[in-house]
């Protein structure tokens, strides 16, 4: 329970540092979800050149996924540099490396679910049924 509390407090205190990562991640997930919805939509399947449109959308999804991974790794490296000072403070307070890994894992877990929730909201707001 202590690890979850420390992870949550760290995210809340450093929300300005987490903001670029969360925005980049939610944008990446949203773009991939929207393209995936376009690939499987009934309107695209009714087009005359539906095979080529689906192939182009699939290719664009792969390209966006590659750029998203690169951009997310860049923003996460920025975030991890900021977390080093906090982990230094935790180690001075007596936490071991295993404890820091547990806290970091929980921070990533919380961030992942926040990112997915935000991206799902963006997709629901942007897609018209």
mmCIF file of C-alpha atoms in Angstrom:
data_model
loop_
_atom_site.group_PDB
_atom_site.id
_atom_site.type_symbol
_atom_site.label_atom_id
_atom_site.label_comp_id
_atom_site.label_asym_id
_atom_site.label_seq_id
_atom_site.Cartn_x
_atom_site.Cartn_y
_atom_site.Cartn_z
ATOM 1 C CA UNK A 1 0.000 0.000 0.000
ATOM 2 C CA UNK A 2 2.900 2.330 0.747
ATOM 3 C CA UNK A 3 4.279 1.881 -2.769
ATOM 4 C CA UNK A 4 0.956 2.797 -4.375
ATOM 5 C CA UNK A 5 0.655 5.855 -2.178
ATOM 6 C CA UNK A 6 4.197 7.006 -2.970
ATOM 7 C CA UNK A 7 3.646 6.407 -6.691
ATOM 8 C CA UNK A 8 0.367 8.343 -6.710
ATOM 9 C CA UNK A 9 1.807 11.223 -4.681
ATOM 10 C CA UNK A 10 4.751 11.419 -7.043
ATOM 11 C CA UNK A 11 2.484 11.638 -10.074
ATOM 12 C CA UNK A 12 0.303 14.292 -8.440
ATOM 13 C CA UNK A 13 3.279 16.381 -7.304
ATOM 14 C CA UNK A 14 5.023 16.132 -10.657
ATOM 15 C CA UNK A 15 1.964 16.471 -12.881
ATOM 16 C CA UNK A 16 3.600 19.190 -14.975
ATOM 17 C CA UNK A 17 6.455 16.819 -15.791
ATOM 18 C CA UNK A 18 3.996 14.031 -16.607
ATOM 19 C CA UNK A 19 1.882 16.261 -18.841
ATOM 20 C CA UNK A 20 4.004 15.983 -22.051
ATOM 21 C CA UNK A 21 4.185 12.213 -21.685
ATOM 22 C CA UNK A 22 0.457 11.914 -21.084
ATOM 23 C CA UNK A 23 -0.395 14.186 -24.018
ATOM 24 C CA UNK A 24 1.979 12.381 -26.372
ATOM 25 C CA UNK A 25 0.722 8.993 -25.291
ATOM 26 C CA UNK A 26 -2.937 9.878 -25.514
ATOM 27 C CA UNK A 27 -2.424 11.462 -28.944
ATOM 28 C CA UNK A 28 -0.624 8.350 -30.168
ATOM 29 C CA UNK A 29 -3.291 5.985 -28.870
ATOM 30 C CA UNK A 30 -6.075 8.214 -30.201
ATOM 31 C CA UNK A 31 -4.570 8.380 -33.688
ATOM 32 C CA UNK A 32 -4.091 4.631 -33.814
ATOM 33 C CA UNK A 33 -7.629 3.993 -32.569
ATOM 34 C CA UNK A 34 -9.165 6.380 -35.104
ATOM 35 C CA UNK A 35 -7.233 4.822 -37.967
ATOM 36 C CA UNK A 36 -8.224 1.358 -36.750
ATOM 37 C CA UNK A 37 -11.868 2.459 -36.690
ATOM 38 C CA UNK A 38 -11.503 3.775 -40.247
ATOM 39 C CA UNK A 39 -9.981 0.497 -41.440
ATOM 40 C CA UNK A 40 -12.938 -1.514 -40.154
ATOM 41 C CA UNK A 41 -15.680 1.004 -40.923
ATOM 42 C CA UNK A 42 -18.548 0.141 -43.212
ATOM 43 C CA UNK A 43 -18.113 3.366 -45.199
ATOM 44 C CA UNK A 44 -14.580 2.499 -46.271
ATOM 45 C CA UNK A 45 -15.663 -1.008 -47.278
ATOM 46 C CA UNK A 46 -18.337 0.509 -49.565
ATOM 47 C CA UNK A 47 -15.784 2.557 -51.542
ATOM 48 C CA UNK A 48 -14.883 1.532 -55.084
ATOM 49 C CA UNK A 49 -11.171 1.280 -54.273
ATOM 50 C CA UNK A 50 -11.629 -0.050 -50.782
ATOM 51 C CA UNK A 51 -8.682 -2.447 -50.914
ATOM 52 C CA UNK A 52 -6.169 0.287 -51.714
ATOM 53 C CA UNK A 53 -7.689 2.633 -49.118
ATOM 54 C CA UNK A 54 -7.461 -0.060 -46.444
ATOM 55 C CA UNK A 55 -3.856 -0.791 -47.454
ATOM 56 C CA UNK A 56 -2.934 2.905 -47.233
ATOM 57 C CA UNK A 57 -4.636 3.209 -43.848
ATOM 58 C CA UNK A 58 -2.795 0.130 -42.606
ATOM 59 C CA UNK A 59 0.516 1.541 -43.830
ATOM 60 C CA UNK A 60 -0.240 4.893 -42.219
ATOM 61 C CA UNK A 61 -1.057 3.151 -38.949
ATOM 62 C CA UNK A 62 2.331 1.412 -39.018
ATOM 63 C CA UNK A 63 4.123 4.708 -39.726
ATOM 64 C CA UNK A 64 2.225 6.506 -36.962
ATOM 65 C CA UNK A 65 2.976 3.652 -34.546
ATOM 66 C CA UNK A 66 6.721 3.894 -35.294
ATOM 67 C CA UNK A 67 6.778 7.656 -34.819
ATOM 68 C CA UNK A 68 4.645 7.318 -31.699
ATOM 69 C CA UNK A 69 7.094 4.851 -30.164
ATOM 70 C CA UNK A 70 10.023 7.138 -30.918
ATOM 71 C CA UNK A 71 8.249 10.182 -29.512
ATOM 72 C CA UNK A 72 7.030 8.327 -26.418
ATOM 73 C CA UNK A 73 10.535 7.026 -25.697
ATOM 74 C CA UNK A 74 11.841 10.574 -25.980
ATOM 75 C CA UNK A 75 9.226 12.010 -23.625
ATOM 76 C CA UNK A 76 9.683 9.134 -21.174
ATOM 77 C CA UNK A 77 13.456 9.668 -21.102
ATOM 78 C CA UNK A 78 12.766 13.304 -20.181
ATOM 79 C CA UNK A 79 10.410 12.100 -17.470
ATOM 80 C CA UNK A 80 12.865 9.536 -16.109
ATOM 81 C CA UNK A 81 15.604 12.178 -15.831
ATOM 82 C CA UNK A 82 13.246 14.229 -13.673
ATOM 83 C CA UNK A 83 12.463 11.204 -11.485
ATOM 84 C CA UNK A 84 16.145 10.576 -10.667
ATOM 85 C CA UNK A 85 16.254 13.359 -8.071
ATOM 86 C CA UNK A 86 13.127 12.004 -6.408
ATOM 87 C CA UNK A 87 14.583 8.494 -6.335
ATOM 88 C CA UNK A 88 17.776 9.924 -4.864
ATOM 89 C CA UNK A 89 15.719 11.383 -2.017
ATOM 90 C CA UNK A 90 13.953 8.051 -1.499
ATOM 91 C CA UNK A 91 17.280 6.206 -1.341
ATOM 92 C CA UNK A 92 18.581 8.696 1.238
ATOM 93 C CA UNK A 93 15.438 8.013 3.275
ATOM 94 C CA UNK A 94 16.336 4.307 3.320
ATOM 95 C CA UNK A 95 14.494 2.740 0.411
ATOM 96 C CA UNK A 96 16.442 0.096 -1.476
ATOM 97 C CA UNK A 97 16.723 -0.321 -5.231
ATOM 98 C CA UNK A 98 14.028 -3.012 -5.213
ATOM 99 C CA UNK A 99 11.651 -0.592 -3.501
ATOM 100 C CA UNK A 100 12.422 2.120 -6.064
ATOM 101 C CA UNK A 101 11.715 -0.329 -8.883
ATOM 102 C CA UNK A 102 8.357 -1.190 -7.290
ATOM 103 C CA UNK A 103 7.459 2.493 -7.005
ATOM 104 C CA UNK A 104 8.534 3.168 -10.594
ATOM 105 C CA UNK A 105 6.516 0.213 -11.877
ATOM 106 C CA UNK A 106 3.446 1.454 -10.076
ATOM 107 C CA UNK A 107 3.939 4.958 -11.487
ATOM 108 C CA UNK A 108 4.085 3.516 -14.980
ATOM 109 C CA UNK A 109 1.014 1.387 -14.308
ATOM 110 C CA UNK A 110 -1.011 4.372 -13.067
ATOM 111 C CA UNK A 111 0.203 6.512 -15.980
ATOM 112 C CA UNK A 112 -0.735 3.790 -18.470
ATOM 113 C CA UNK A 113 -4.311 3.571 -17.212
ATOM 114 C CA UNK A 114 -4.674 7.344 -17.088
ATOM 115 C CA UNK A 115 -3.338 7.535 -20.630
ATOM 116 C CA UNK A 116 -5.746 4.871 -21.884
ATOM 117 C CA UNK A 117 -8.688 6.565 -20.169
ATOM 118 C CA UNK A 118 -7.795 9.948 -21.665
ATOM 119 C CA UNK A 119 -7.281 8.461 -25.126
ATOM 120 C CA UNK A 120 -10.609 6.614 -24.951
ATOM 121 C CA UNK A 121 -12.367 9.837 -24.043
ATOM 122 C CA UNK A 122 -10.692 11.607 -26.965
ATOM 123 C CA UNK A 123 -11.732 8.868 -29.368
ATOM 124 C CA UNK A 124 -15.306 8.900 -28.110
ATOM 125 C CA UNK A 125 -15.425 12.680 -28.487
ATOM 126 C CA UNK A 126 -13.921 12.676 -31.966
ATOM 127 C CA UNK A 127 -15.764 9.765 -33.569
ATOM 128 C CA UNK A 128 -19.265 10.352 -34.831
ATOM 129 C CA UNK A 129 -21.491 7.297 -34.956
#
